[in-house]
Amino acid sequence: MKIAFLLHNVYAIGGTIRTTLNLAAALAERHDVEIASMQRHRETPRFTVDPRVRLVPLVDTRPSGLDAHDPRLGEPARDFPSAEKRYRQYSRLHDERVAEYLRSSDADVIVGTRPGANVYIARFAPRQALRIAQEHLRHDAHSKALRTELARHYRTLDAVVTTTEADAAVYRAKMPLPGVRTLAVPNSVPRPPVAPSDGTAPVIAAAGRLVRGKRFDLLIEAFSAVADKHPDWRLRIYGGGAEEERLQALIDRLDVAESARLMGPHSPIEAEFAKASLVAVASDAESFGMTIVEAMRCGVPVVSTNCPLGPAEIIQDGVTGRLVPTGDKDALAAALLDLIADAPARRAMGTAALESAEAYDPEPIALRYERLFEDLAASRLSRGWERGRAAARRRAGHVARRWLTAARHATHPNRPAPATPATGAKRP
């Protein structure tokens, strides 16, 4: 079987890139796998790519690249959804290159890894291929405009795969897609090539993009309470982003600069997690929680906010880590202090976390995808009938609404016709 992934930029750093490479490598054990990267901004990928996985760069945006002077690179995209957060990074050249790649693809399965890629697949991928949309962001994190566009295109796909059961339930409730399988498959995280933490180092680690939603400010404030009682403990925050200056100013204002440090981006992160005894996550929302699993794979318990949607599906509170209310710095500090004070409990949680994280091995996750491919292929006909019946019901509903509108207008000819939502113009 040939499996193709459509990815934003395999040459960059990010959770979606890493989990796609993990899954692609596991599937390459038994299948022909390639990753089409819609962007290329550097010579080689930052992450290690399994040599069995073929990379296909579609648009080379390097200053010295072949596409740097193509005039289409300066034209706005027409097919990539304008409500997608990365819309400004796409162009007419991307539209044409991706469409050409998809239309000529001989893959049996084509998997998109973000909303814009999924729309491209819905529009241009061959119908004989199984077409699957992965959602690495939460349904509710998308704007209303984007959700409306996705619903129109997703109904033509074969499956929508979220990273958590909670998000799959939201999609089924808010974006019903007849004939389309909507299910959850978690991200895979391989066993790291480092020895697990022994739980003795007085270090709390955290990692992620330095953006407001990750709430590193909340973590720093919580740690200031920890530092008052345990001045030997250290906080190490790994990552880069727009909030760096603000977070450093907060560290300075709270007078914890001696014990709390912004360490900058670091990849892979597991070597740093293995040097810690605790990992903290203070986010307002997580679509999955890759850093949680990465920490657990290093034998480190995680103290996390119980934010939607991922942490509660990964952490067993009191067994493999701790869950605290979102936005509550006092609860976060208390949980950290409890585990700092109780070294045996901390080490027991680390051992349980290490065992629990084996569920995220790439091999069982790849097997779940293989079973999904088999199910989608076997159910293609029945799902087609389901899709057709739903389309017929929609058309009947449109006809009925038009008939009712006409009947009301005939009964009350002087009543103004209702305006259309899109333009405000009167219906004829």
XYZ file of C-alpha atoms in Angstrom:
428
model
C 0.000 0.000 0.000
C 1.218 3.495 -0.788
C 0.508 6.155 1.835
C 1.103 9.876 1.315
C 1.051 12.626 3.945
C 0.486 16.279 3.035
C 2.382 18.422 5.575
C 2.831 22.174 5.967
C 6.638 22.156 6.312
C 8.628 19.040 7.161
C 11.800 21.170 7.348
C 10.603 23.131 10.414
C 10.108 22.234 14.103
C 6.701 21.432 15.561
C 4.571 18.797 17.218
C 2.614 17.946 14.067
C 5.859 17.487 12.120
C 7.323 15.213 14.731
C 4.251 13.005 15.140
C 3.850 12.746 11.352
C 7.449 11.578 11.035
C 6.895 9.069 13.853
C 3.797 7.629 12.180
C 5.372 7.631 8.720
C 8.403 5.696 9.999
C 6.203 3.095 11.701
C 4.051 2.634 8.583
C 7.185 2.380 6.416
C 7.853 -1.001 8.048
C 5.152 -2.484 5.781
C 4.171 0.209 3.262
C 5.497 2.655 0.698
C 5.361 6.027 2.473
C 6.041 9.569 1.311
C 5.598 13.014 2.808
C 4.784 15.945 0.537
C 5.947 19.160 2.190
C 4.031 22.186 0.947
C 6.890 24.455 2.068
C 10.665 24.156 2.063
C 12.697 26.889 3.706
C 16.006 25.084 4.375
C 18.210 22.402 2.873
C 17.561 19.566 5.347
C 14.830 18.823 7.907
C 15.558 19.641 11.531
C 14.107 16.324 12.688
C 15.583 12.984 11.654
C 13.625 11.432 8.783
C 13.505 7.663 8.433
C 15.448 6.838 5.236
C 12.558 4.651 4.056
C 10.249 7.699 3.964
C 10.445 9.688 0.732
C 10.256 13.506 0.962
C 8.607 15.482 -1.839
C 9.052 19.276 -1.426
C 6.431 21.176 -3.417
C 7.400 24.862 -3.092
C 10.953 25.935 -2.321
C 10.808 29.300 -0.543
C 14.550 29.583 0.114
C 16.065 32.802 -1.311
C 18.286 30.656 -3.515
C 15.541 28.143 -4.295
C 14.092 27.467 -7.738
C 10.787 29.120 -6.779
C 12.145 32.291 -5.177
C 11.458 34.436 -8.248
C 8.277 32.770 -9.478
C 5.690 35.587 -9.716
C 2.944 33.222 -8.512
C 4.696 33.107 -5.124
C 3.596 36.709 -4.617
C -0.024 36.105 -5.602
C -2.534 35.254 -2.862
C -3.810 31.695 -2.653
C -7.278 31.034 -4.044
C -7.797 27.409 -3.029
C -6.191 27.394 0.442
C -8.932 28.472 2.909
C -8.599 32.166 3.739
C -9.785 31.628 7.332
C -6.895 29.228 8.024
C -4.289 30.690 10.396
C -1.438 30.069 7.945
C -3.244 31.534 4.931
C -0.695 34.343 4.428
C 2.075 31.758 4.081
C 0.373 30.312 0.992
C 0.248 31.575 -2.575
C -1.135 30.801 -5.986
C 2.030 28.796 -6.596
C 1.195 26.582 -3.603
C -2.327 26.082 -4.927
C -1.072 24.941 -8.311
C 1.807 22.765 -7.053
C -0.346 20.971 -4.474
C -3.181 20.440 -6.942
C -0.751 19.030 -9.503
C 0.815 16.713 -6.914
C -2.540 15.421 -5.656
C -4.138 14.960 -9.068
C -1.188 12.900 -10.260
C -0.813 10.878 -7.050
C -0.984 7.092 -7.233
C -1.237 6.742 -3.439
C -3.846 4.398 -1.995
C -4.218 6.631 1.071
C -3.665 10.399 1.314
C -3.568 12.005 4.764
C -3.765 15.735 5.432
C -2.250 17.122 8.618
C -3.842 20.555 9.005
C -7.118 22.208 7.885
C -5.698 23.852 4.740
C -4.040 20.619 3.630
C -7.297 18.752 4.257
C -9.189 21.213 2.046
C -6.614 20.710 -0.695
C -7.118 16.934 -0.427
C -10.904 17.266 -0.559
C -10.653 19.430 -3.679
C -7.900 17.752 -5.664
C -7.036 14.240 -4.460
C -8.172 11.319 -6.649
C -11.494 9.847 -5.566
C -10.127 6.311 -5.795
C -7.708 7.083 -2.950
C -8.802 6.993 0.675
C -8.741 10.637 1.774
C -8.219 11.293 5.473
C -8.122 14.575 7.418
C -6.064 14.680 10.591
C -6.984 17.443 13.044
C -4.098 18.389 15.323
C -5.991 21.446 16.594
C -9.241 21.403 18.551
C -12.558 21.932 16.716
C -13.339 24.915 18.947
C -9.925 26.475 18.251
C -11.003 27.084 14.652
C -12.903 30.235 13.765
C -16.579 29.982 12.828
C -15.723 30.922 9.255
C -13.153 28.138 8.996
C -15.462 25.554 10.569
C -18.143 26.425 8.019
C -15.701 25.908 5.150
C -14.293 22.714 6.637
C -17.772 21.204 7.037
C -18.419 21.724 3.333
C -15.196 20.006 2.292
C -14.880 17.388 5.034
C -18.175 15.774 4.053
C -16.491 14.571 0.843
C -13.647 12.811 2.692
C -13.458 9.280 4.080
C -12.415 10.037 7.652
C -11.606 12.803 10.110
C -9.103 11.782 12.795
C -8.643 13.820 15.969
C -5.993 13.279 18.640
C -8.423 12.935 21.571
C -11.747 11.193 22.167
C -13.129 14.428 23.602
C -12.449 16.340 20.376
C -13.870 13.528 18.237
C -17.094 13.810 20.261
C -17.164 17.563 19.625
C -16.757 17.018 15.872
C -19.526 14.410 15.820
C -21.870 16.757 17.699
C -21.046 20.049 15.989
C -19.929 18.918 12.530
C -21.921 15.804 11.643
C -20.480 14.213 8.500
C -22.641 11.406 7.094
C -20.550 8.702 5.450
C -17.353 10.018 7.052
C -15.708 8.187 9.942
C -14.945 10.600 12.793
C -12.669 9.019 15.381
C -9.678 9.620 17.641
C -6.174 8.199 17.303
C -3.553 9.715 19.616
C -0.189 10.931 18.455
C 2.671 8.470 18.682
C 5.831 9.111 20.676
C 8.708 6.631 20.372
C 10.847 5.471 23.269
C 13.600 8.100 23.684
C 17.259 7.114 23.392
C 17.993 8.349 26.928
C 17.912 6.693 30.346
C 14.773 7.537 32.363
C 14.969 10.150 35.094
C 15.778 8.832 38.557
C 13.561 11.517 40.080
C 16.250 13.007 42.303
C 17.343 16.187 40.482
C 15.752 19.346 41.958
C 14.527 20.473 38.527
C 11.090 21.258 37.115
C 11.050 21.370 33.304
C 8.525 22.750 30.847
C 8.540 23.059 27.067
C 6.501 24.598 24.280
C 6.029 27.694 22.189
C 6.261 30.858 24.270
C 2.756 32.076 23.469
C -0.042 33.287 25.733
C -2.148 30.144 25.527
C 0.638 28.017 27.027
C 0.455 30.158 30.207
C 4.120 30.036 31.110
C 3.381 33.214 33.072
C 1.099 31.168 35.344
C 3.839 28.561 35.757
C 6.439 31.198 36.659
C 4.082 32.717 39.231
C 3.419 29.263 40.706
C 7.130 28.524 40.784
C 7.822 31.701 42.754
C 5.849 30.110 45.603
C 7.872 26.920 45.181
C 11.159 28.825 45.252
C 10.204 30.495 48.541
C 9.956 27.120 50.269
C 12.503 25.143 48.252
C 15.219 27.550 47.056
C 17.347 24.658 45.786
C 14.780 23.737 43.095
C 15.099 25.103 39.560
C 12.635 25.812 36.747
C 13.800 25.300 33.159
C 11.494 26.438 30.328
C 12.431 25.276 26.816
C 11.053 27.002 23.734
C 10.941 30.241 21.817
C 8.223 32.646 20.822
C 6.638 36.056 21.034
C 6.236 35.989 24.813
C 9.934 35.629 25.620
C 10.546 39.240 26.660
C 7.364 39.422 28.732
C 8.181 36.167 30.517
C 11.746 37.280 31.256
C 10.392 40.534 32.680
C 8.053 38.524 34.919
C 10.962 36.363 36.129
C 12.923 39.517 36.970
C 9.967 41.192 38.696
C 9.304 38.122 40.879
C 13.017 37.983 41.739
C 13.430 34.327 40.692
C 16.054 34.886 37.993
C 18.554 32.802 39.950
C 16.301 29.719 39.832
C 13.989 30.156 36.805
C 15.473 30.317 33.314
C 14.223 30.517 29.732
C 16.428 28.010 27.929
C 15.433 28.685 24.312
C 14.313 26.048 21.781
C 15.712 22.565 22.277
C 15.027 19.548 20.060
C 14.740 16.723 20.809
C 13.488 17.622 24.254
C 13.675 14.214 25.940
C 17.315 14.584 27.007
C 16.326 17.691 28.990
C 13.202 16.095 30.463
C 15.307 13.145 31.661
C 17.388 15.600 33.707
C 14.267 16.762 35.571
C 12.164 15.228 38.337
C 8.929 16.997 37.387
C 7.461 18.467 34.204
C 4.808 21.167 34.375
C 2.124 22.165 31.864
C 0.040 25.284 32.589
C -1.848 25.647 29.279
C -5.363 27.037 28.891
C -5.988 24.428 26.169
C -4.148 21.522 24.538
C -5.342 19.682 21.452
C -3.292 16.686 22.621
C -0.246 17.278 24.807
C 2.890 15.955 23.126
C 5.169 17.281 25.864
C 3.158 15.351 28.450
C 3.759 12.050 26.696
C 7.382 12.933 25.959
C 7.959 13.591 29.663
C 6.206 10.383 30.692
C 8.350 8.424 28.234
C 11.317 9.737 30.238
C 9.838 8.473 33.510
C 8.906 11.972 34.701
C 5.498 12.672 36.269
C 3.652 15.686 34.869
C 1.703 18.292 36.811
C -0.752 19.770 34.317
C -3.778 21.991 34.198
C -6.880 19.948 33.455
C -7.483 21.981 30.322
C -9.406 20.857 27.266
C -8.824 18.457 25.705
C -5.759 16.247 25.999
C -4.253 16.118 29.492
C -7.077 14.207 31.180
C -6.861 11.484 28.516
C -3.120 11.067 29.099
C -2.580 11.640 32.842
C -4.196 9.456 35.481
C -4.518 11.941 38.321
C -2.590 10.838 41.371
C -1.049 7.846 39.578
C 1.016 9.050 36.614
C 0.876 12.757 37.447
C -1.399 15.452 38.769
C -4.236 17.456 37.216
C -5.117 20.884 38.620
C -7.779 23.448 37.682
C -6.988 25.572 34.641
C -5.735 29.068 35.410
C -5.203 28.362 39.132
C -1.611 29.217 40.040
C -2.144 28.342 43.700
C -3.352 24.828 42.828
C -0.443 24.401 40.423
C 2.038 25.506 43.080
C 0.437 23.225 45.692
C 0.670 20.164 43.446
C 4.329 20.889 42.671
C 5.082 21.406 46.358
C 3.358 18.144 47.301
C 5.537 16.129 44.906
C 8.702 18.004 45.821
C 8.084 17.179 49.481
C 7.258 13.502 48.831
C 10.153 11.971 46.903
C 8.877 8.337 47.133
C 5.490 9.353 45.682
C 7.231 11.363 42.971
C 9.409 8.426 41.940
C 6.449 6.010 42.038
C 4.521 8.334 39.725
C 7.520 8.477 37.394
C 7.605 4.680 37.184
C 3.856 4.520 36.525
C 4.163 7.268 33.911
C 6.901 5.359 32.102
C 4.743 2.229 31.926
C 1.595 4.112 30.903
C 3.374 5.947 28.077
C 4.094 2.676 26.267
C 0.557 2.974 24.876
C 1.909 5.735 22.610
C 4.529 3.565 20.921
C 4.463 4.218 17.153
C 3.807 0.554 16.298
C 0.371 0.189 17.985
C -0.635 3.620 16.673
C 0.366 2.550 13.143
C -1.703 -0.630 13.556
C -4.731 1.473 14.462
C -4.287 3.450 11.264
C -3.913 0.247 9.234
C -7.183 -1.077 10.675
C -8.809 2.261 9.820
C -7.582 2.005 6.213
C -9.008 -1.527 5.955
C -12.340 -0.458 7.440
C -12.638 2.551 5.141
C -11.884 0.452 2.068
C -14.405 -2.233 3.079
C -17.147 0.291 3.898
C -16.711 2.552 0.880
C -19.975 1.465 -0.775
C -22.143 1.666 2.360
C -20.658 5.021 3.299
C -21.337 6.260 -0.222
C -25.022 5.359 0.175
C -25.093 7.119 3.550
C -23.493 10.209 2.028
C -25.945 10.140 -0.893
C -28.993 9.857 1.376
C -27.765 12.791 3.448
C -27.223 14.880 0.291
C -30.733 14.021 -0.881
C -32.164 15.118 2.469
C -30.277 18.405 2.225
C -31.592 19.023 -1.280
C -35.144 18.181 -0.185
C -34.801 20.584 2.709
C -33.638 23.369 0.386
C -36.572 22.738 -1.957
C -39.034 22.713 0.943
C -37.696 25.996 2.295
C -37.897 27.634 -1.130
C -41.476 26.362 -1.558
C -42.505 27.697 1.851
C -40.905 31.053 1.078
C -42.749 31.245 -2.245
C -46.032 30.233 -0.601
C -45.722 32.920 2.070
C -44.911 35.527 -0.558
C -47.960 34.490 -2.616
C -50.168 34.779 0.468
C -48.675 38.143 1.423
C -47.467 39.680 -1.874
C -46.645 43.054 -0.279
C -44.307 41.517 2.317
C -40.635 42.087 1.347
C -38.769 38.980 0.303
C -36.154 37.834 2.869
C -32.581 38.917 2.268
C -29.957 36.303 1.451
C -27.341 35.858 4.217
C -24.408 36.328 1.850
C -25.229 39.614 0.122
C -28.283 41.113 1.728
C -29.979 41.177 -1.689
C -33.623 40.160 -1.991
C -34.359 36.696 -3.294
C -36.260 36.711 -6.605
